[in-house]
Coordinates of C-alpha atoms in Angstrom, one line a residue:
Chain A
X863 CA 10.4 -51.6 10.2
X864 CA 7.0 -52.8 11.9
X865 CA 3.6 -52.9 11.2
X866 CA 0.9 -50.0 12.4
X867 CA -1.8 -50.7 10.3
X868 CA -3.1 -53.8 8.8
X869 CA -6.0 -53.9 6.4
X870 CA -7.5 -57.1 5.8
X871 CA -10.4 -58.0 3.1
X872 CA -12.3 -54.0 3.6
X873 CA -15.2 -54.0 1.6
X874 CA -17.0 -50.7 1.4
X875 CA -20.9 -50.0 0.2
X876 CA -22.0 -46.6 -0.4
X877 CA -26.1 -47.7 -0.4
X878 CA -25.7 -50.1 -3.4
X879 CA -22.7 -49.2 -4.6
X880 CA -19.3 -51.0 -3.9
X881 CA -16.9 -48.4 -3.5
X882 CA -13.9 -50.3 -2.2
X883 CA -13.2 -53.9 -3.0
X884 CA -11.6 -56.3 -0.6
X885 CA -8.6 -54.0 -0.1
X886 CA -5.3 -55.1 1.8
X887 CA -2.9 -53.1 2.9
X888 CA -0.1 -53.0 5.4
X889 CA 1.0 -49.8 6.4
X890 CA 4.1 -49.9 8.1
X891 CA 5.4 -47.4 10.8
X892 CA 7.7 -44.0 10.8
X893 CA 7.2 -44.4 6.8
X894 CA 5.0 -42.5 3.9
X895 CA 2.8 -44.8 2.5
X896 CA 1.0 -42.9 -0.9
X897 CA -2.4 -44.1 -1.9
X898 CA -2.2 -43.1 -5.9
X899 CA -5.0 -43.5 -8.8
X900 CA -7.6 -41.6 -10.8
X901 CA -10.1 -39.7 -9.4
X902 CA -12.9 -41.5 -8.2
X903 CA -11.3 -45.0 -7.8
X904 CA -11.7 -44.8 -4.1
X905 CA -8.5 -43.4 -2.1
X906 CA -9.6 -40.6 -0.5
X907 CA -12.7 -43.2 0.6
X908 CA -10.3 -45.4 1.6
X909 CA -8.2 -43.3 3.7
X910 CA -11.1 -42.1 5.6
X911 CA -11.7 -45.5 6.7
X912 CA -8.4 -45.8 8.7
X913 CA -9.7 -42.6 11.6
X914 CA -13.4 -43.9 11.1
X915 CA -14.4 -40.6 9.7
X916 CA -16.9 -42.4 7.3
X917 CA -19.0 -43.1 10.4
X918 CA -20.5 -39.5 10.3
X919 CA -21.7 -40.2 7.1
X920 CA -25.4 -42.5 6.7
X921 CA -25.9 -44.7 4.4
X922 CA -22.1 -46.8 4.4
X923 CA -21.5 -50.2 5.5
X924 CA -18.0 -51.8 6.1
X925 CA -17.1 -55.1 6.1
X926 CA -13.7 -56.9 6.6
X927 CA -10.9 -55.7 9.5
X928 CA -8.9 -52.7 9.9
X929 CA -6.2 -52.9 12.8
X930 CA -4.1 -50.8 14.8
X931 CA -1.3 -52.3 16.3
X932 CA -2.8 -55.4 16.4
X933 CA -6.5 -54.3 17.2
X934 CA -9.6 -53.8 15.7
X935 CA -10.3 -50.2 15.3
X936 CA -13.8 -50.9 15.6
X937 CA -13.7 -52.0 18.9
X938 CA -11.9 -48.8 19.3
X939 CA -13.0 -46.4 21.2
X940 CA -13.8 -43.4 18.0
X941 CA -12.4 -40.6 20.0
X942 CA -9.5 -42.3 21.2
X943 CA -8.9 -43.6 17.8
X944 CA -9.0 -40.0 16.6
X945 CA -6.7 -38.7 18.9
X946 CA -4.2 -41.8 17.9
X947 CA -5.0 -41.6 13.9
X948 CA -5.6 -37.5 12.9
X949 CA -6.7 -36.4 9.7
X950 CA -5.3 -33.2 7.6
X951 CA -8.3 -32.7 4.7
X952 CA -7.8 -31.7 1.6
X953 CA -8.7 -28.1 1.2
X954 CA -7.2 -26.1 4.6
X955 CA -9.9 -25.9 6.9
X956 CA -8.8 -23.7 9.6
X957 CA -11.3 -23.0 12.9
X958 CA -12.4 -19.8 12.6
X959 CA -9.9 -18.3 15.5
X960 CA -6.8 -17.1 16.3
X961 CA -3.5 -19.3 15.2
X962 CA -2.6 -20.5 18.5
X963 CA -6.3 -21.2 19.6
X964 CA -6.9 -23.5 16.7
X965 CA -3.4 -25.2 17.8
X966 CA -4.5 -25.8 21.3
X967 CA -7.9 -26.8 20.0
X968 CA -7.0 -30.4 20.2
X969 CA -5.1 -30.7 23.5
X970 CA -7.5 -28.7 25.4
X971 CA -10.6 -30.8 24.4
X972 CA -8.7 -33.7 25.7
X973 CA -7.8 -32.5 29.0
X974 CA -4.5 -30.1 29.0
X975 CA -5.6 -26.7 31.2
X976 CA -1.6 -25.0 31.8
X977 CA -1.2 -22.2 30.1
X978 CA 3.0 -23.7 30.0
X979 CA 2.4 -26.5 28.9
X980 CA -0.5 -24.7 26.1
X981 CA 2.6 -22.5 25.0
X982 CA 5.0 -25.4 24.7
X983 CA 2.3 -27.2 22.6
X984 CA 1.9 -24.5 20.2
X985 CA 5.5 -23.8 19.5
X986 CA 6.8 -27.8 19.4
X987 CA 3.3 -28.6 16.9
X988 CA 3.9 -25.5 14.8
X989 CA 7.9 -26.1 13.9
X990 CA 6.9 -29.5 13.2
X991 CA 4.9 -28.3 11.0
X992 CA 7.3 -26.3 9.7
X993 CA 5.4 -22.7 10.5
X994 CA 6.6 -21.7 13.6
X995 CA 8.8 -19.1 12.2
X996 CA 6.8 -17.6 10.2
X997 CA 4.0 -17.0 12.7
X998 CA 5.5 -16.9 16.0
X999 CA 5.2 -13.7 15.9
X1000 CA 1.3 -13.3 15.6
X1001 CA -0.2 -16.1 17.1
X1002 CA -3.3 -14.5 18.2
X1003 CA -4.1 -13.1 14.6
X1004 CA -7.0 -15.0 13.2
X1005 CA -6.0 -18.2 11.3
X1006 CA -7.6 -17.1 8.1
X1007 CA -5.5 -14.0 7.5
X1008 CA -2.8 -16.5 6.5
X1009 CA -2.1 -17.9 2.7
X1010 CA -3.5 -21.0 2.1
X1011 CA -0.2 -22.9 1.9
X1012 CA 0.4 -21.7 5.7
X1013 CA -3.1 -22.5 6.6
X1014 CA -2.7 -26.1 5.4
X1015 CA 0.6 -26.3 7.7
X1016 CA -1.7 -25.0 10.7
X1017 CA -3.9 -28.2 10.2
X1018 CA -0.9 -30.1 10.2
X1019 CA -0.4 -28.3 13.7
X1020 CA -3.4 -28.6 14.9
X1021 CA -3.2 -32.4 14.4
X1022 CA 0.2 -32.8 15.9
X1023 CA -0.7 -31.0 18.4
X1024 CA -3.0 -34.3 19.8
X1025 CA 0.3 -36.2 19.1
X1026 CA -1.4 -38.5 16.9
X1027 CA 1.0 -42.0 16.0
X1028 CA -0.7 -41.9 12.3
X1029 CA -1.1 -39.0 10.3
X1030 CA -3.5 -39.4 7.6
X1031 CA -3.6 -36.9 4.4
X1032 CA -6.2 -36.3 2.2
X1033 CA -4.5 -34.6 -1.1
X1034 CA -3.2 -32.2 1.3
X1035 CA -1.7 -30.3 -1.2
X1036 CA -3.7 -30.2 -4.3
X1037 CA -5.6 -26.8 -3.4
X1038 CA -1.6 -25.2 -2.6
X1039 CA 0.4 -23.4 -5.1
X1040 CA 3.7 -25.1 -6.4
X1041 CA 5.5 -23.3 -3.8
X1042 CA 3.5 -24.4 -0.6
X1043 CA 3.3 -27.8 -2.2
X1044 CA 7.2 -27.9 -2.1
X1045 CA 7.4 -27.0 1.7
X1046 CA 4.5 -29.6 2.7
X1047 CA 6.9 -32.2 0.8
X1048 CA 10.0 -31.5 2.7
X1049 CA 7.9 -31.7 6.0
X1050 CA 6.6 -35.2 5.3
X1051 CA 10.5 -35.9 5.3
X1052 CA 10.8 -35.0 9.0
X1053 CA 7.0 -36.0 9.6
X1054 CA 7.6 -39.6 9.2
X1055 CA 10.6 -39.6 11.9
X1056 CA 8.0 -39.6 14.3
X1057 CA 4.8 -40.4 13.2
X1058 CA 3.4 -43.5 10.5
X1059 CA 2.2 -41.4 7.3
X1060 CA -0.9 -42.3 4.8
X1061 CA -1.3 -39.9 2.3
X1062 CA -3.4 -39.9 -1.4
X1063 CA -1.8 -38.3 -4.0
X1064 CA -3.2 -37.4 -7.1
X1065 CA 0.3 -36.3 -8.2
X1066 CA 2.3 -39.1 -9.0
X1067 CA 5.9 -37.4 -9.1
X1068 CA 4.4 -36.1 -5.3
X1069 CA 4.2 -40.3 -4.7
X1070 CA 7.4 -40.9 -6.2
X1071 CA 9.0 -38.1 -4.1
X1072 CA 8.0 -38.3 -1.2
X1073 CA 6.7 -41.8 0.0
X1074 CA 8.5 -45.1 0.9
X1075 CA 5.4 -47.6 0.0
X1076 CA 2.4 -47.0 -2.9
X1077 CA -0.6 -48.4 -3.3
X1078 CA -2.1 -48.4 -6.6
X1079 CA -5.8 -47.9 -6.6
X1080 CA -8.4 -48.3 -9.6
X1081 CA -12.1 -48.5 -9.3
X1082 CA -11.7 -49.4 -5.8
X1083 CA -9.3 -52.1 -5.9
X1084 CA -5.9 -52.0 -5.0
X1085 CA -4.1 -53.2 -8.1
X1086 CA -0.7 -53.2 -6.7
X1087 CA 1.2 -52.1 -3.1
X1088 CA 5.0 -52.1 -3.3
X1089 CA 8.2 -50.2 -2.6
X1090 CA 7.4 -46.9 -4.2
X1091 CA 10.5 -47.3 -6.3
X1092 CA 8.9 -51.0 -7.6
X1093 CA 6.1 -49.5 -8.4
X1094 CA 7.2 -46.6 -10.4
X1095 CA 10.1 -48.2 -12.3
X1096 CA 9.5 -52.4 -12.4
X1097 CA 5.4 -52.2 -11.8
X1098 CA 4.2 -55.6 -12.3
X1099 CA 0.7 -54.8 -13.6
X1100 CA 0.0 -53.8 -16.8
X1101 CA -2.8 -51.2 -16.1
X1102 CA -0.1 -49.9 -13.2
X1103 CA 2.2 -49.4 -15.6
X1104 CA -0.4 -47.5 -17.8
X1105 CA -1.1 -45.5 -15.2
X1106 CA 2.1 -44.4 -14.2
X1107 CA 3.2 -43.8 -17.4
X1108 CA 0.4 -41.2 -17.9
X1109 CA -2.0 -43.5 -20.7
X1110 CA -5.2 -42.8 -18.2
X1111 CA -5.8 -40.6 -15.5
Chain B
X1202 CA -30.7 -0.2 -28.5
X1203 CA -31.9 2.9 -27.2
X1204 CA -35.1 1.3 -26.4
X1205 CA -33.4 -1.0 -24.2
X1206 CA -31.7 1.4 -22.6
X1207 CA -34.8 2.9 -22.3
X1208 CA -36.4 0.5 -20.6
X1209 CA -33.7 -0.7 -18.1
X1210 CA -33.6 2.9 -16.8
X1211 CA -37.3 3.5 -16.2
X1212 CA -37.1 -0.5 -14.7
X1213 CA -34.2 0.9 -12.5
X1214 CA -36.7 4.0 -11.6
X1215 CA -39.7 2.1 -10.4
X1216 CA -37.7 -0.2 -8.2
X1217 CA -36.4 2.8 -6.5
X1218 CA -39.6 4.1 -5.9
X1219 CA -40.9 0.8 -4.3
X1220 CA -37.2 0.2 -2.5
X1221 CA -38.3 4.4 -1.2
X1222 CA -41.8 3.7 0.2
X1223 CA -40.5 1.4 3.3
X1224 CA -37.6 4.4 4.0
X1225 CA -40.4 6.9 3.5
X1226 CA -43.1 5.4 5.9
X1227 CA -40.5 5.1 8.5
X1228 CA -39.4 8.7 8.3
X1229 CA -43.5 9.3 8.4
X1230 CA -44.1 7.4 11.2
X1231 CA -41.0 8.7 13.4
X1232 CA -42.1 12.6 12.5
X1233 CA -45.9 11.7 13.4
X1234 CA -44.8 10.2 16.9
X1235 CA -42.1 13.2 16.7
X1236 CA -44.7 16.2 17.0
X1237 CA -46.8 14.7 19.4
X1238 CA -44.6 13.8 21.7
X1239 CA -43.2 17.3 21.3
X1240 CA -46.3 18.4 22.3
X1241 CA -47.0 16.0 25.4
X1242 CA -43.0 17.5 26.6
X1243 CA -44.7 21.0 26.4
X1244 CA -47.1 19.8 29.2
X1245 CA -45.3 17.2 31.2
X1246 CA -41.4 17.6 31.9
X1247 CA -38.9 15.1 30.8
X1248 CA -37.7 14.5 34.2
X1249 CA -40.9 14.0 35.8
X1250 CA -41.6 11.7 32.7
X1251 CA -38.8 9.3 33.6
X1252 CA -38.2 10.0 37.5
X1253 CA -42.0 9.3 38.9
X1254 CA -43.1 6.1 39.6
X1255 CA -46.3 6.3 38.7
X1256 CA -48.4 6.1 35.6
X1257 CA -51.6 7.5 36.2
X1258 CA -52.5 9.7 33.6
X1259 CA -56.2 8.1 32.9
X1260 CA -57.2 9.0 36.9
X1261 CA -56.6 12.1 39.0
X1262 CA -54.9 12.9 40.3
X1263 CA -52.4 12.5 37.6
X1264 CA -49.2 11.1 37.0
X1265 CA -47.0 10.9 34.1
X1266 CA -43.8 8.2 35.1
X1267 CA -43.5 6.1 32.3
X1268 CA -41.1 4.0 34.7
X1269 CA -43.7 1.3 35.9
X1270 CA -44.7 0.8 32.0
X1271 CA -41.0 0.4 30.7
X1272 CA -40.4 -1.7 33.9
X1273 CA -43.8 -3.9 32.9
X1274 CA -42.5 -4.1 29.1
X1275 CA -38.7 -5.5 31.0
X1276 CA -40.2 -8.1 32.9
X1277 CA -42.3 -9.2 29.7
X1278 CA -39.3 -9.4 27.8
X1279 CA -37.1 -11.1 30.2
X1280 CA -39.4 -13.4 31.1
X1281 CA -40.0 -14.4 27.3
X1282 CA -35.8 -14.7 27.0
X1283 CA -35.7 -16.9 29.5
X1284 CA -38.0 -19.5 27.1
X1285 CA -37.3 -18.6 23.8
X1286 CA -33.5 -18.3 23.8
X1287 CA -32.6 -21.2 25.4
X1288 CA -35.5 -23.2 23.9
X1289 CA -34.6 -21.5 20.6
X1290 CA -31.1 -22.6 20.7
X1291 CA -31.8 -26.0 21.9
X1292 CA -34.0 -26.6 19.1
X1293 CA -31.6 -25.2 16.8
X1294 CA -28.7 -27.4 17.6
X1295 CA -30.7 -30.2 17.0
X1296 CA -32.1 -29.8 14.1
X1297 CA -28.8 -28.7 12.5
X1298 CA -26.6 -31.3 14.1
X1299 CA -28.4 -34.1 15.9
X1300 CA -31.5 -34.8 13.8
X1301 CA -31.6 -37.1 11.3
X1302 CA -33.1 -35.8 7.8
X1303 CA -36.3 -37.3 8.1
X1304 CA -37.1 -35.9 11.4
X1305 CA -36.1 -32.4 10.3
X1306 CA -38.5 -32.8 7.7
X1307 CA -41.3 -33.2 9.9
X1308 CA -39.9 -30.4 12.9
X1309 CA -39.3 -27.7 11.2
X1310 CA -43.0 -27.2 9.4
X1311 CA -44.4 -27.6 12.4
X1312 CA -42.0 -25.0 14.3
X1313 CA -42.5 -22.8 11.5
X1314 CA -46.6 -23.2 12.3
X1315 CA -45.8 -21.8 15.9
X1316 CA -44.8 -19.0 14.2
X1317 CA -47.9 -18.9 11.9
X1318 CA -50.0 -18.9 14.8
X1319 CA -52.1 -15.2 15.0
X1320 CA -50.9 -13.8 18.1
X1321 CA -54.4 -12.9 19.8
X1322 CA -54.4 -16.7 19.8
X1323 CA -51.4 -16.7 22.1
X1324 CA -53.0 -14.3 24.1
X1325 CA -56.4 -16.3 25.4
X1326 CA -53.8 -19.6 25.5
X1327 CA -52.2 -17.7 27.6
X1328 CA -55.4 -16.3 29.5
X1329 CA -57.2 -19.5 29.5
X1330 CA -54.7 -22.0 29.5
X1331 CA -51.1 -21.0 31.0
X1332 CA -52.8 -18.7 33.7
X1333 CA -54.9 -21.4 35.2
X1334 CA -51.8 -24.1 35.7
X1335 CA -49.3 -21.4 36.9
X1336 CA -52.5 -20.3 39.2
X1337 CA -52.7 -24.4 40.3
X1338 CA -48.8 -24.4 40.7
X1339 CA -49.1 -21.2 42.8
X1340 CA -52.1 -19.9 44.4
X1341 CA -51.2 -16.5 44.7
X1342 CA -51.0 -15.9 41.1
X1343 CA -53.4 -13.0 40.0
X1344 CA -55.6 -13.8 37.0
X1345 CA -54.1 -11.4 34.9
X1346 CA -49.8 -11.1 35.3
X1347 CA -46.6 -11.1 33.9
X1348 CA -45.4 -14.3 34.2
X1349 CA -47.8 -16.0 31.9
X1350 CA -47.9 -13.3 29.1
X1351 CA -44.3 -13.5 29.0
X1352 CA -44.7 -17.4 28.7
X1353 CA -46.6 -17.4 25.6
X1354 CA -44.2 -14.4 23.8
X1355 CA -41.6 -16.8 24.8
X1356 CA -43.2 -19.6 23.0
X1357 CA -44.3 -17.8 20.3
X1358 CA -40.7 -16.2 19.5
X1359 CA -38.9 -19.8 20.0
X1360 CA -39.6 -20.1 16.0
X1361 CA -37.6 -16.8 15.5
X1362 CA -34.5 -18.0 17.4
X1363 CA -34.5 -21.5 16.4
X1364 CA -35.3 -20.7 12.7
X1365 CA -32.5 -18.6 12.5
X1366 CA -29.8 -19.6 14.2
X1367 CA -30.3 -23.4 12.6
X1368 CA -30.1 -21.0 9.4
X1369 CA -25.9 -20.1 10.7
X1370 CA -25.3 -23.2 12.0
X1371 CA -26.1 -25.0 8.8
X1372 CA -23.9 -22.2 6.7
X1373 CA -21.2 -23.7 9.2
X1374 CA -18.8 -25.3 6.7
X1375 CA -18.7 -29.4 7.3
X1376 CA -15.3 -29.0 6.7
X1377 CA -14.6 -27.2 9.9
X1378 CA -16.7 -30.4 11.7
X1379 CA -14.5 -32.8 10.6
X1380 CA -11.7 -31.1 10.8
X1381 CA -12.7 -30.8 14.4
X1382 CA -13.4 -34.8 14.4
X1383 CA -10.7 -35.5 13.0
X1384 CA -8.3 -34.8 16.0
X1385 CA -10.9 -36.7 18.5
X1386 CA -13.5 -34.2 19.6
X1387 CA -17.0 -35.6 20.4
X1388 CA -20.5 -34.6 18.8
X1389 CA -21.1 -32.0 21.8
X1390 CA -17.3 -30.4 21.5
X1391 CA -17.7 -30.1 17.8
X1392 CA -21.2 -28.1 18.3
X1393 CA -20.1 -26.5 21.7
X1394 CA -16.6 -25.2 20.7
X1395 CA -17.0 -24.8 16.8
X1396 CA -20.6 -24.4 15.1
X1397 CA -21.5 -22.8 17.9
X1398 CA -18.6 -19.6 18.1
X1399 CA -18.6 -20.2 14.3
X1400 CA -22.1 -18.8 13.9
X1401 CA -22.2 -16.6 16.7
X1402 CA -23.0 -13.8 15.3
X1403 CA -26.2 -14.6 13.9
X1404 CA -26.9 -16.1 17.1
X1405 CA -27.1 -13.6 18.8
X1406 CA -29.0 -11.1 16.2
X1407 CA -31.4 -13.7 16.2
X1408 CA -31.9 -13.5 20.4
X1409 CA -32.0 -9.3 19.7
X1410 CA -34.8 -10.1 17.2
X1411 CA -36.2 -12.8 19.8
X1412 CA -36.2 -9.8 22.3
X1413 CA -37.3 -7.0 20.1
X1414 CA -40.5 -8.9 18.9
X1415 CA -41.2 -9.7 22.8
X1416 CA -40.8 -5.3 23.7
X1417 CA -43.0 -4.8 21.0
X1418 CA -45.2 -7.8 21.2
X1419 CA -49.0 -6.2 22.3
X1420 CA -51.7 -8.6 21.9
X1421 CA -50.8 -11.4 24.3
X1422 CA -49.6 -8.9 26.7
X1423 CA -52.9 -6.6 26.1
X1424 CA -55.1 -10.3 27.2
X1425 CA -53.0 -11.6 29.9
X1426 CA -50.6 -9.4 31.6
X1427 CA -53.1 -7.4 32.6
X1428 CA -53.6 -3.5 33.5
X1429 CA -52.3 -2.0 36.4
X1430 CA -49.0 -0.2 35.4
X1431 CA -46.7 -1.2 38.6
X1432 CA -43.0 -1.1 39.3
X1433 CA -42.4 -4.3 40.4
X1434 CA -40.6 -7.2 39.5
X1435 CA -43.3 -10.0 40.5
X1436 CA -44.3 -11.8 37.9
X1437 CA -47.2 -13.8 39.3
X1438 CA -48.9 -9.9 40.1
X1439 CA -50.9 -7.9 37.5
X1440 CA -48.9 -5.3 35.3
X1441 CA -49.0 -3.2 32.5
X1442 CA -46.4 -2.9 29.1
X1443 CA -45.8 0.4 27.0
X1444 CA -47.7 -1.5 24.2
X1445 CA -50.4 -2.9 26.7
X1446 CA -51.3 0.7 27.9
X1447 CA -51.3 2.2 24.5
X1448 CA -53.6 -0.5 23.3
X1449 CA -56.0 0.7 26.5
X1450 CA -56.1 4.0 25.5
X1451 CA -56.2 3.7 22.0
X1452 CA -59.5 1.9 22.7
X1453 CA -60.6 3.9 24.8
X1454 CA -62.7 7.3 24.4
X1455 CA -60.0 9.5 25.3
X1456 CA -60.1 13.1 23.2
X1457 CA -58.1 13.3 20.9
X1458 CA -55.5 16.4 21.6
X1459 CA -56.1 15.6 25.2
X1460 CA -53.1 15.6 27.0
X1461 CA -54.5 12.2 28.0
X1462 CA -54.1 10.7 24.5
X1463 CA -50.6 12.4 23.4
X1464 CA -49.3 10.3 26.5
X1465 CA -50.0 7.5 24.1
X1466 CA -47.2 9.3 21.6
X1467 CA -44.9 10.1 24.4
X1468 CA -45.2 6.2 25.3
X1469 CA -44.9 4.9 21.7
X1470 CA -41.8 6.9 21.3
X1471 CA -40.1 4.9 24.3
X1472 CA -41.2 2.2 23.0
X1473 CA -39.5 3.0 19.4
X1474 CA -36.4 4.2 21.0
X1475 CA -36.0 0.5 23.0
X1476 CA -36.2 -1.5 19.6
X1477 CA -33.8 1.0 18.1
X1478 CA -31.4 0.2 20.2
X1479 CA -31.6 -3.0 20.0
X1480 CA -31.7 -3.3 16.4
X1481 CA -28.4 -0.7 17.1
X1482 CA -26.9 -3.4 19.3
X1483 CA -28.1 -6.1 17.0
X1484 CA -26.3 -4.6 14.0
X1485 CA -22.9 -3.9 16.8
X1486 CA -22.9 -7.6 17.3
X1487 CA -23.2 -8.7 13.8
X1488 CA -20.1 -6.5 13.3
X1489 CA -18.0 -7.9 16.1
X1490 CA -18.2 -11.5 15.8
X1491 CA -18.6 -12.2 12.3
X1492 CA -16.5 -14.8 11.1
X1493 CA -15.7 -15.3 7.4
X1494 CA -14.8 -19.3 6.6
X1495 CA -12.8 -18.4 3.5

C-alpha cells in the first residue's frame, strides 16, 4: 500500500491559541484512516487542513508541510486541490435544488456541458454512494425532501461526483440515526476501493469498524497512529488506552 | 388569577386595536380615492381615460389620457432599475461575501445614510447637480427630464436593494458555502451558483420594493423630471409622472369638485393599482422561489 498524504511537523494557531501540535501523519491510499479523540482535541481542525478549507477562515496560521503525492498542497493550486481532496461535513448540507442538480453541481463548475455524460455522472456518483436506488426515480425532486441519512449520502455524491482521489469526512454520521449510520459504514467498505479515506469519528466502535489506520488525538496532539486493530487492542499509550477503554471522553 | 386573566385579555384587546388602525386607514384611503374617482368616471369615460394620448386636463381644450403620465412614471422607474438593482446587488454581494468585517462596519452606516437622506434633497441634487453633467455629456438634454430624476431614485433606492438582499444572503447557511468549496468551486461560483439562487427570493422582493418606491417616488420627480406629460420614451426630454402631476395640481388653485381636481383621484388610483400589483407580484415571487435550508 502507498502513501497519498504525508503530514510532516503541522502546527496550527487559531490567534494565540495552538490548536494542533506538530502533527504527523501518513495517510496511506485505497484505505480508511479514522482520526479519533474527545471533543475539542483538534480532529475535525485537523482534517480540514488536508482540502485547505481553514483558509476561508481569518485569523489561522499553519506551519509545517502537508503533501499530496509527494507535493506541497500549498503550492497547490486551492481549486484543483479541492477537486482532488473533497470534503463531506458533518451535518448534511444539501444545495438547495433538485437531487440530480446538486449531483452535477461539481462537474459542471469544472467544465462538463453533455447532458450524457451529466446523466452518467449522476447515476455512477449516486450508487457509489449507495442511493441510486432509492432515488432514481425522483431526481428532480428537491434534495431536502429526503431523510437526513439519504441527504448525507447525496453529499457523498455530490463529492464523487468531481472524482476526488481523497475523500475527507467530518463525523459524517453523528447527526444520522443508527440506521443511516449503518448504511454510511458499509459504503466506506466499497468507498476505499477507489478512493484514499480520512474520516473523524467520535464513535470509537465506528473507528474500530470501519477503518484500516487510527490516529489518536488529544489536545491537539496525536498521541498514537497505528493499525486500527493496534490501537484498539495492544495501544501502547497509557492515556490511549484510557481513552479507548471509555475512562475520558 | 382572574386578575391576570384579566389583564392579558384587555392587553390582547388594545393590541388589536393598534394592529386595526394600519388595516383601517388603508380601507379609508382606498374608499376616499374610490368615490372620487367614481365620480371623475361619471364625466370622462374609461376608454378615453386609457386610449388618448394626451393629458391635458389643466388647458382647453381638454384631454383626459392618463397614458403619457403612466408612460412618464415607466420611464422614471426603469431608468431608476437600471441603477439601483444592479448597483444594489453589487453592493450586496460584497458586503455579504467579499468584505472583510472591518470594512462592513464602516459601509453599511454609511449606505444606510443614503437612505436617510430626505428625498427633496435628492431632488435639487438632481436639479442642480446630475442635470448639469448629463447636460455637459449631452447638449440636448432639457433642463428638466427623465433621465436625471430617474438617476437620483435610483441612487436613493440602492440602500433598499442592497440592505435587503445582503439581509438573505447572510441567512445563506455557511454550510451550503463550504460545502460548495469543498468540491473545488471558486469565490464567484460559490456566490454566483449558490447564495445567490439560495436567496433568490428575497432578492427579487427587494428589486419589487426597489421599483415600487421609484412608481411612487414624488419629490425628486416633482423637481427634476419636469412637467410636460408626454408619451415618449426620451429620457434626456422633459416629462411628467402620475405622482409629479398630482403634486402640480394639488398645489395648485384648482376647485375643489372641479372635474379638474377629481382627475387628481382618478390619477392617484392608477397610481395605487401599479404598486398593488407589484406588491401582488412581489408576494407571487416570494411564494415561488422560496427555499427552506432545513
Amino acid at each position: 500500500m502507498s502513501l497519498k498524504m504525508k503530514i510532516n511537523h503541522l502546527n496550527l494557531h487559531y490567534g494565540d491559541f495552538h490548536a494542533l501540535k506538530d502533527v504527523n501523519i501518513d495517510i496511506t491510499e485505497n484505505a480508511v484512516t479514522a482520526l479519533i479523540g474527545p471533543s475539542g482535541c483538534g480532529k475535525s481542525t485537523f482534517i480540514r487542513t488536508l482540502n485547505r478549507m481553514n483558509d476561508l477562515i481569518d485569523n489561522v496560521t499553519i506551519t509545517g508541510e502537508i503533501s499530496l503525492e509527494g507535493i506541497d498542497i500549498k503550492k497547490c493550486d486551492v481549486i484543483e486541490l479541492r477537486k482532488r481532496v473533497g470534503m463531506v461535513f458533518q451535518k448534511p448540507n444539501p444545495f438547495p435544488m433538485s437531487i440530480y442538480e446538486n449531483v452535477i453541481y461539481g462537474p459542471k463548475i469544472h467544465g462538463a456541458k453533455d447532458k450524457k455524460v451529466l446523466d452518467a455522472i449522476v447515476e455512477k456518483s449516486l450508487r457509489g454512494a449507495a442511493l441510486w436506488e432509492e432515488v432514481k426515480d425522483r431526481l428532480h425532486k428537491p434534495a431536502l425532501g429526503l431523510s437526513g441519512g439519504q441527504q448525507q449520502r447525496l453529499c457523498i455524491a455530490r463529492v464523487l461526483a468531481v472524482e476526488p482521489e481523497v475523500l475527507l469526512m467530518d463525523e459524517p454520521t453523528s447527526a444520522l440515526d443508527p440506521a443511516s449510520t449503518l448504511k454510511i459504514e458499509d459504503l466506506m467498505e466499497q468507498l476505499k476501493k477507489e478512493y484514499t479515506v480520512v474520516i473523524v469519528t467520535h464513535n470509537m466502535q465506528q473507528a474500530g469498524r470501519i477503518s484500516d489506520f487510527t490516529s489518536f488525538f488529544l489536545n491537539g496532539e496525536i498521541i498514537e497512529s497505528d493499525k486500527t486493530e493496534n490501537i484498539f487492542y495492544k495501544p501502547r499509550d497509557k492515556r490511549t488506552e484510557d481513552y479507548i477503554t471509555g475512562r475520558f471522553g | 388569577m382572574n386578575y391576570n386573566k384579566l389583564v392579558d385579555n384587555v392587553i390582547k384587546r388594545i393590541l388589536l386595536l393598534f394592529a386595526a388602525i394600519s388595516v383601517i386607514t388603508t380601507i379609508a384611503i382606498v374608499f376616499s380615492l374610490l368615490g372620487e374617482t367614481v365620480s371623475f368616471f361619471k364625466e370622462v369615460s374609461i376608454v378615453e381615460f386609457f386610449t388618448d394620448t394626451r393629458w391635458t386636463p389643466l388647458l382647453e381644450p381638454k384631454h383626459f389620457g392618463i397614458l403619457p403620465l403612466i408612460c412618464g412614471t415607466l420611464l422614471i422607474t426603469a431608468g431608476a432599475s437600471l441603477i439601483s438593482i444592479p448597483i444594489g446587488l453589487a453592493s450586496a454581494v460584497f458586503l455579504s461575501e467579499y468584505a472583510g468585517n472591518r470594512t462592513r462596519k464602516i459601509l453599511k452606516p454609511v449606505l444606510e445614510i443614503l437612505a436617510g437622506i430626505p428625498t427633496i434633497v435628492y431632488g435639487y441634487f438632481a436639479l442642480v447637480t446630475i442635470t448639469p453633467i448629463l447636460q455637459r455629456l449631452i447638449p440636448q438634454t432639457n433642463i428638466f427630464n427623465a433621465a436625471s430624476a430617474s438617476i437620483a431614485v435610483g441612487i436613493m433606492t440602492i440602500p433598499m436593494v442592497a440592505s435587503l438582499s445582503e439581509d438573505a444572503m447572510k441567512a445563506v447557511p455557511n454550510a451550503l458555502r463550504h460545502g460548495a468549496f469543498a468540491i473545488g468551486s471558486t469565490k464567484f461560483e460559490v456566490v454566483t451558483k449558490i447564495v445567490i439562487p439560495s436567496a433568490l427570493s428575497s432578492i427579487l422582493a427587494s428589486f419589487i420594493l426597489a421599483i415600487s418606491r421609484a412608481i411612487g417616488e414624488t419629490m425628486i420627480v416633482a423637481l427634476a423630471a419636469g412637467s410636460t406629460p408626454k408619451l415618449t420614451l426620451n429620457p434626456l426630454e422633459s416629462i411628467q409622472t402620475i405622482t409629479g402631476y398630482i403634486v402640480q395640481v394639488s398645489m395648485g388653485d384648482t376647485p375643489r369638485g372641479s372635474i379638474e381636481s377629481r382627475t387628481i383621484f382618478a390619477a392617484g388610483m392608477v397610481l395605487f393599482m401599479m404598486t398593488l400589483l407589484m406588491n401582488i407580484i412581489s408576494m407571487l415571487i416570494v411564494k415561488k422561489f422560496r427555499r427552506v435550508y432545513d
